[in-house]
Amino acid sequence: MKKIPSIAELSKEKKILVGMPAFNEGPVIGNVVKHLKKKGFNNILVVDDCSKDDTSLNAKKEGASVLRHIINRGAGGATATIIEYAKRNDYDYLILMDSDGQHSVEDAKKLLLTSMKQKISLVIGSRIKSDYKHMPLQRKIANHIGSFATWFVFGKYILDSQSGFRVLDKKAIQSVKLSYDRFEFCSEMIGQAYEHNLSVIEVPIKVVYSEHSMNKGHGQNIANGFTMLERFLFK
Amino acid sequence: MDFISVVLGLLSLITLIYVLMILTSKKRLPIFIEVFYVFAYFFILLVVLFPSLLTIIEESFGITSALNFITYLSIFMAYFMILLLFKRVEEQRAEISKLVREIALKDKKEK
């Protein structure tokens, strides 16, 4: 049986970056970075989107590199900064994940291996393919609106188009140029991937809906879904 | 001259003076906007002072009601200008994001 390489082994051959946009994730970011380090991810970038708490400090304490926005730009804006950093520093793979602990580090490895083995440019972690029953209703609705908007504007139906858990290979890193600052970036990235003829697949992931992640106030909701649809239609 | 005409006339005059002040100041607006507002408020002032002007317009252009035409045209122009404003705001949002990104990346590089 072929041995699954460790992250440390993969990192010797390829330059891998884990990028996390963060806004007021001070209570949890330290743990997330710590778990990533334990699994062998050494290049971790946190983009602090002008948090009002100790997000930057706690991320740095655990060994992450931190970039800080002087004005809040939104998840899309922070993600665009991560991609720009990966582009300028010539990374081979970029793993985008949430900084609130919702995404599992094991799944990060799973998405990365999928991209590497199957040579897929954009791998999207799909909550719908695995954990749909436990997804909060608000997120389900926002997701469906987002997926409809993605299909309507870009002609491609992705089940979990609003998942921020993704792996981009070098081709995708160099091709994607996000212009939306808020959650529209999720759909925009998919649209650009298809525009550039990049391969895209969805892989099931599990999500942990903690008290912190559900009570933080910002994040995908129904209003965002409609705003996204409106922005795509009238851009 | 009735009360509404007087109020409209005064408001147009004040706005016209304000626009002319902007024209002569250092902080200018795009020329298209300045010209549009000068003409628009000057026209309103003229109509208030010379109500028969509307009748002349109706007869010259064969319009049943010049006032209705001007009202609809004004609404159309207002919506169009709002659209231009939205576009401009969106462009500035993108520019601000780009600036914030460059500052964050530059700060990292210098450290």
Coordinates of C-alpha atoms in Angstrom, one line a residue:
Chain A
M1 CA 0.0 0.0 0.0
K2 CA 1.4 3.3 -1.1
K3 CA 2.4 5.5 1.9
I4 CA 0.7 8.9 2.1
P5 CA 3.4 11.5 2.3
S6 CA 3.5 13.8 5.2
I7 CA 3.2 17.6 4.8
A8 CA 6.8 17.9 5.8
E9 CA 7.8 15.6 2.9
L10 CA 5.5 17.4 0.5
S11 CA 6.9 20.8 1.6
K12 CA 10.4 19.6 0.6
E13 CA 9.4 19.3 -3.0
K14 CA 6.8 22.0 -3.3
K15 CA 6.4 25.5 -1.8
I16 CA 3.1 25.3 0.2
L17 CA 1.4 28.3 1.8
V18 CA -1.6 28.2 4.1
G19 CA -3.5 31.5 3.9
M20 CA -6.2 32.6 6.3
P21 CA -8.2 35.9 6.2
A22 CA -9.0 36.9 9.8
F23 CA -11.2 39.4 11.4
N24 CA -11.6 39.5 15.2
E25 CA -10.5 35.8 15.6
G26 CA -8.2 36.6 18.5
P27 CA -9.8 33.9 20.8
V28 CA -9.2 31.0 18.3
I29 CA -6.5 32.0 15.8
G30 CA -3.7 30.8 18.0
N31 CA -5.0 27.3 18.3
V32 CA -5.7 27.1 14.5
V33 CA -2.1 28.1 13.7
K34 CA -0.8 25.7 16.4
H35 CA -2.7 22.8 14.8
L36 CA -1.4 23.6 11.4
K37 CA 2.2 23.8 12.7
K38 CA 1.8 20.4 14.4
K39 CA 0.7 18.9 11.1
G40 CA 3.8 20.2 9.4
F41 CA 2.6 23.3 7.7
N42 CA 5.4 25.8 8.1
N43 CA 4.4 28.6 5.9
I44 CA 1.3 30.1 7.4
L45 CA 0.0 33.5 6.5
V46 CA -2.7 35.4 8.4
V47 CA -4.1 38.5 6.9
D48 CA -5.6 40.5 9.7
D49 CA -8.4 42.6 8.2
C50 CA -8.1 45.4 10.7
S51 CA -9.3 43.4 13.7
K52 CA -10.1 45.2 17.0
D53 CA -8.7 42.4 19.1
D54 CA -5.4 40.4 19.5
T55 CA -5.7 38.5 16.2
S56 CA -2.4 39.6 14.9
L57 CA -0.6 39.1 18.2
N58 CA -2.0 35.6 18.8
A59 CA -1.3 34.5 15.3
K60 CA 2.3 35.7 15.5
K61 CA 2.8 34.1 18.9
E62 CA 2.2 30.7 17.4
G63 CA 4.5 31.3 14.4
A64 CA 2.3 32.6 11.6
S65 CA 3.4 35.4 9.3
V66 CA 0.9 38.3 9.6
L67 CA -0.1 41.0 7.2
R68 CA -2.4 43.7 8.5
H69 CA -4.9 45.8 6.6
I70 CA -5.1 49.3 8.0
I71 CA -8.8 49.5 6.9
N72 CA -11.3 46.6 6.9
R73 CA -11.8 45.4 3.4
G74 CA -13.8 42.2 3.9
A75 CA -13.1 38.5 3.4
G76 CA -12.6 39.0 -0.4
G77 CA -10.2 41.8 0.1
A78 CA -8.1 39.8 2.6
T79 CA -8.2 36.7 0.4
A80 CA -6.9 38.8 -2.5
T81 CA -4.0 40.0 -0.4
I82 CA -3.2 36.3 0.5
I83 CA -3.2 35.4 -3.2
E84 CA -1.1 38.4 -4.1
Y85 CA 1.4 37.3 -1.4
A86 CA 1.5 33.8 -2.8
K87 CA 2.0 35.2 -6.3
R88 CA 4.9 37.4 -5.4
N89 CA 6.6 34.8 -3.3
D90 CA 6.2 32.1 -6.0
Y91 CA 4.3 29.5 -4.1
D92 CA 3.3 26.3 -5.8
Y93 CA 0.2 25.6 -3.7
L94 CA -2.0 27.9 -1.7
I95 CA -4.4 26.5 0.9
L96 CA -7.2 29.0 1.8
M97 CA -9.0 28.2 5.0
D98 CA -11.1 30.0 7.6
S99 CA -9.3 31.3 10.7
D100 CA -12.1 30.5 13.1
G101 CA -11.4 26.8 13.5
Q102 CA -14.3 25.6 11.3
H103 CA -12.0 23.8 8.9
S104 CA -10.1 20.7 9.8
V105 CA -6.4 20.5 9.3
E106 CA -6.8 16.9 8.1
D107 CA -9.1 18.2 5.3
A108 CA -6.4 20.8 4.4
K109 CA -4.0 17.9 3.7
K110 CA -6.8 16.0 1.8
L111 CA -7.5 18.9 -0.5
L112 CA -3.8 19.5 -1.1
L113 CA -3.2 15.9 -2.0
T114 CA -6.2 15.9 -4.3
S115 CA -4.8 18.9 -6.1
M116 CA -1.3 17.4 -6.3
K117 CA -2.2 13.9 -7.4
Q118 CA -5.1 14.7 -9.8
K119 CA -3.4 17.9 -11.0
I120 CA -6.5 20.0 -10.3
S121 CA -6.0 23.8 -10.2
L122 CA -8.9 24.6 -7.9
V123 CA -10.1 22.2 -5.3
I124 CA -13.1 23.3 -3.3
G125 CA -13.9 21.8 0.1
S126 CA -17.6 21.0 -0.1
R127 CA -19.7 21.1 3.1
I128 CA -22.8 20.1 1.1
K129 CA -21.2 16.9 -0.1
S130 CA -20.7 15.7 3.4
D131 CA -22.3 17.7 6.2
Y132 CA -25.4 19.3 4.7
K133 CA -27.8 18.2 7.5
H134 CA -25.8 20.0 10.2
M135 CA -25.3 23.3 8.3
P136 CA -27.2 26.1 9.9
L137 CA -30.3 27.1 7.9
Q138 CA -29.1 30.6 7.3
R139 CA -25.9 29.3 5.7
K140 CA -27.8 26.8 3.6
I141 CA -30.0 29.5 2.2
A142 CA -27.0 31.9 1.6
N143 CA -25.2 29.0 0.0
H144 CA -28.0 28.2 -2.4
I145 CA -28.4 31.9 -3.4
G146 CA -24.6 32.1 -3.9
S147 CA -24.6 28.9 -6.0
F148 CA -27.5 30.1 -8.1
A149 CA -25.7 33.5 -8.6
T150 CA -22.5 31.6 -9.6
W151 CA -24.5 29.5 -12.1
F152 CA -26.5 32.4 -13.5
V153 CA -23.4 34.6 -14.1
F154 CA -20.7 32.1 -14.8
G155 CA -22.7 29.2 -16.2
K156 CA -21.3 26.7 -13.7
Y157 CA -23.2 25.1 -10.9
I158 CA -20.9 24.3 -7.9
L159 CA -22.8 22.7 -4.9
D160 CA -20.8 24.6 -2.3
S161 CA -19.7 27.7 -4.2
Q162 CA -19.5 29.7 -1.0
S163 CA -16.9 27.5 0.8
G164 CA -13.8 29.4 1.6
F165 CA -11.8 26.2 2.1
R166 CA -9.9 25.8 -1.2
V167 CA -6.6 24.8 -2.7
L168 CA -5.1 26.7 -5.6
D169 CA -2.2 25.4 -7.6
K170 CA 0.4 27.7 -9.1
K171 CA -1.6 28.1 -12.3
A172 CA -4.6 29.2 -10.3
I173 CA -2.5 31.5 -8.1
Q174 CA -1.1 33.2 -11.1
S175 CA -4.5 33.5 -12.9
V176 CA -6.9 34.5 -10.3
K177 CA -7.3 38.3 -9.7
L178 CA -10.1 39.1 -7.3
S179 CA -12.0 42.4 -7.5
Y180 CA -14.8 41.9 -5.0
D181 CA -14.0 42.7 -1.3
R182 CA -16.8 40.8 0.3
F183 CA -18.1 37.2 0.0
E184 CA -18.7 37.6 -3.7
F185 CA -15.1 36.5 -4.1
C186 CA -16.1 32.9 -3.6
S187 CA -18.2 32.9 -6.8
E188 CA -15.8 35.3 -8.6
M189 CA -12.9 32.8 -8.1
I190 CA -14.9 30.0 -9.6
G191 CA -15.9 32.2 -12.6
Q192 CA -12.3 33.2 -13.2
A193 CA -11.1 29.6 -12.9
Y194 CA -13.4 28.6 -15.7
E195 CA -12.5 31.7 -17.8
H196 CA -8.9 30.6 -17.6
N197 CA -9.8 26.9 -18.4
L198 CA -8.6 25.7 -15.0
S199 CA -9.8 22.4 -13.6
V200 CA -12.2 22.6 -10.7
I201 CA -13.6 19.9 -8.4
E202 CA -15.3 19.7 -5.1
V203 CA -14.2 17.4 -2.3
P204 CA -16.2 16.6 0.8
I205 CA -15.0 18.2 4.0
K206 CA -16.3 18.3 7.6
V207 CA -17.1 21.6 9.3
V208 CA -17.1 22.4 13.0
Y209 CA -19.8 25.0 13.8
S210 CA -18.5 26.2 17.2
E211 CA -20.1 28.7 19.5
H212 CA -17.4 31.3 18.5
S213 CA -17.9 30.8 14.8
M214 CA -21.7 31.0 15.0
N215 CA -21.8 34.0 17.3
K216 CA -19.2 36.2 15.7
G217 CA -21.8 38.2 13.7
H218 CA -19.8 38.5 10.4
G219 CA -19.8 35.7 7.9
Q220 CA -22.1 34.3 5.2
N221 CA -25.8 35.1 5.7
I222 CA -28.9 35.5 3.6
A223 CA -28.4 39.2 3.2
N224 CA -24.9 38.6 1.8
G225 CA -26.4 36.1 -0.6
F226 CA -28.8 38.6 -2.1
T227 CA -26.2 41.4 -2.1
M228 CA -23.9 39.0 -4.1
L229 CA -26.6 38.3 -6.6
E230 CA -27.4 42.0 -7.0
R231 CA -23.7 42.9 -7.5
F232 CA -23.1 40.2 -10.1
L233 CA -26.2 41.1 -12.0
F234 CA -25.5 44.8 -12.1
K235 CA -21.7 44.9 -12.3
Chain B
M1 CA -46.0 85.0 -9.4
D2 CA -47.2 82.4 -6.9
F3 CA -45.5 81.2 -3.7
I4 CA -44.1 77.9 -5.3
S5 CA -42.6 79.9 -8.1
V6 CA -40.9 82.3 -5.7
V7 CA -39.5 79.4 -3.6
L8 CA -38.4 77.5 -6.6
G9 CA -36.8 80.7 -8.0
L10 CA -34.9 81.4 -4.8
L11 CA -33.7 77.9 -4.5
S12 CA -32.5 77.9 -8.1
L13 CA -30.7 81.2 -7.6
I14 CA -29.0 80.0 -4.4
T15 CA -27.9 76.7 -6.0
L16 CA -26.7 78.6 -9.2
I17 CA -24.6 80.9 -7.0
Y18 CA -23.2 77.9 -5.2
V19 CA -22.3 76.1 -8.4
L20 CA -20.7 79.3 -9.8
M21 CA -18.6 79.5 -6.5
I22 CA -17.4 75.9 -7.1
L23 CA -16.5 76.8 -10.7
T24 CA -14.3 79.6 -9.4
S25 CA -12.8 77.7 -6.5
K26 CA -9.8 75.3 -6.3
K27 CA -11.9 72.3 -5.6
R28 CA -13.6 71.7 -9.0
L29 CA -16.1 69.1 -10.1
P30 CA -15.9 67.3 -13.4
I31 CA -16.6 69.9 -16.2
F32 CA -19.6 67.9 -17.4
I33 CA -21.2 68.1 -14.0
E34 CA -20.5 71.9 -13.6
V35 CA -21.9 72.8 -17.0
F36 CA -25.0 70.6 -16.5
Y37 CA -25.9 72.1 -13.1
V38 CA -25.3 75.7 -14.3
F39 CA -27.6 75.1 -17.3
A40 CA -30.2 73.2 -15.3
Y41 CA -30.6 75.8 -12.5
F42 CA -30.3 78.7 -14.9
F43 CA -33.2 77.2 -17.0
I44 CA -35.3 76.7 -13.9
L45 CA -34.7 80.4 -12.9
L46 CA -35.7 81.5 -16.4
V47 CA -38.9 79.5 -16.3
V48 CA -39.8 81.0 -12.9
L49 CA -39.2 84.5 -14.2
F50 CA -40.8 84.0 -17.6
P51 CA -43.5 81.3 -17.4
S52 CA -44.5 81.9 -21.0
L53 CA -41.1 80.3 -21.9
L54 CA -42.8 76.9 -21.5
T55 CA -45.5 77.8 -24.0
I56 CA -42.8 78.8 -26.5
I57 CA -41.0 75.5 -26.0
E58 CA -44.3 73.6 -26.5
E59 CA -45.1 75.4 -29.7
S60 CA -41.6 75.1 -31.1
F61 CA -41.2 71.4 -30.4
G62 CA -44.9 70.3 -30.8
I63 CA -45.0 69.0 -27.2
T64 CA -48.4 68.8 -25.4
S65 CA -46.9 69.6 -22.0
A66 CA -43.4 71.0 -21.7
L67 CA -43.6 70.7 -17.9
N68 CA -44.3 66.9 -18.1
F69 CA -41.5 66.5 -20.6
I70 CA -39.0 68.4 -18.4
T71 CA -40.1 66.5 -15.3
Y72 CA -39.6 63.1 -17.0
L73 CA -36.3 64.3 -18.5
S74 CA -35.2 65.4 -15.0
I75 CA -36.0 62.0 -13.5
F76 CA -34.1 60.3 -16.3
M77 CA -31.1 62.5 -15.8
A78 CA -31.2 62.1 -12.0
Y79 CA -31.2 58.3 -12.3
F80 CA -28.4 58.4 -14.9
M81 CA -26.3 60.6 -12.6
I82 CA -26.9 58.2 -9.6
L83 CA -25.7 55.4 -11.9
L84 CA -22.5 57.3 -12.7
L85 CA -22.0 58.0 -9.0
F86 CA -22.4 54.3 -8.1
K87 CA -19.8 53.4 -10.8
R88 CA -17.4 56.0 -9.4
V89 CA -17.9 54.8 -5.8
E90 CA -17.2 51.3 -6.9
E91 CA -14.0 52.3 -8.7
Q92 CA -12.8 54.1 -5.6
R93 CA -13.6 51.1 -3.4
A94 CA -11.4 49.0 -5.6
E95 CA -8.6 51.6 -5.6
I96 CA -8.8 51.8 -1.7
S97 CA -8.5 48.0 -1.5
K98 CA -5.5 48.0 -3.8
L99 CA -3.9 50.7 -1.7
V100 CA -4.6 48.8 1.6
R101 CA -3.1 45.6 0.1
E102 CA 0.1 47.3 -1.1
I103 CA 0.6 48.9 2.3
A104 CA 0.2 45.5 4.0
L105 CA 2.6 43.8 1.6
K106 CA 5.1 46.6 1.8
D107 CA 5.0 46.7 5.6
K108 CA 5.8 43.0 5.6
K109 CA 8.6 43.3 3.1
E110 CA 10.3 46.1 5.1
K111 CA 10.1 44.1 8.4

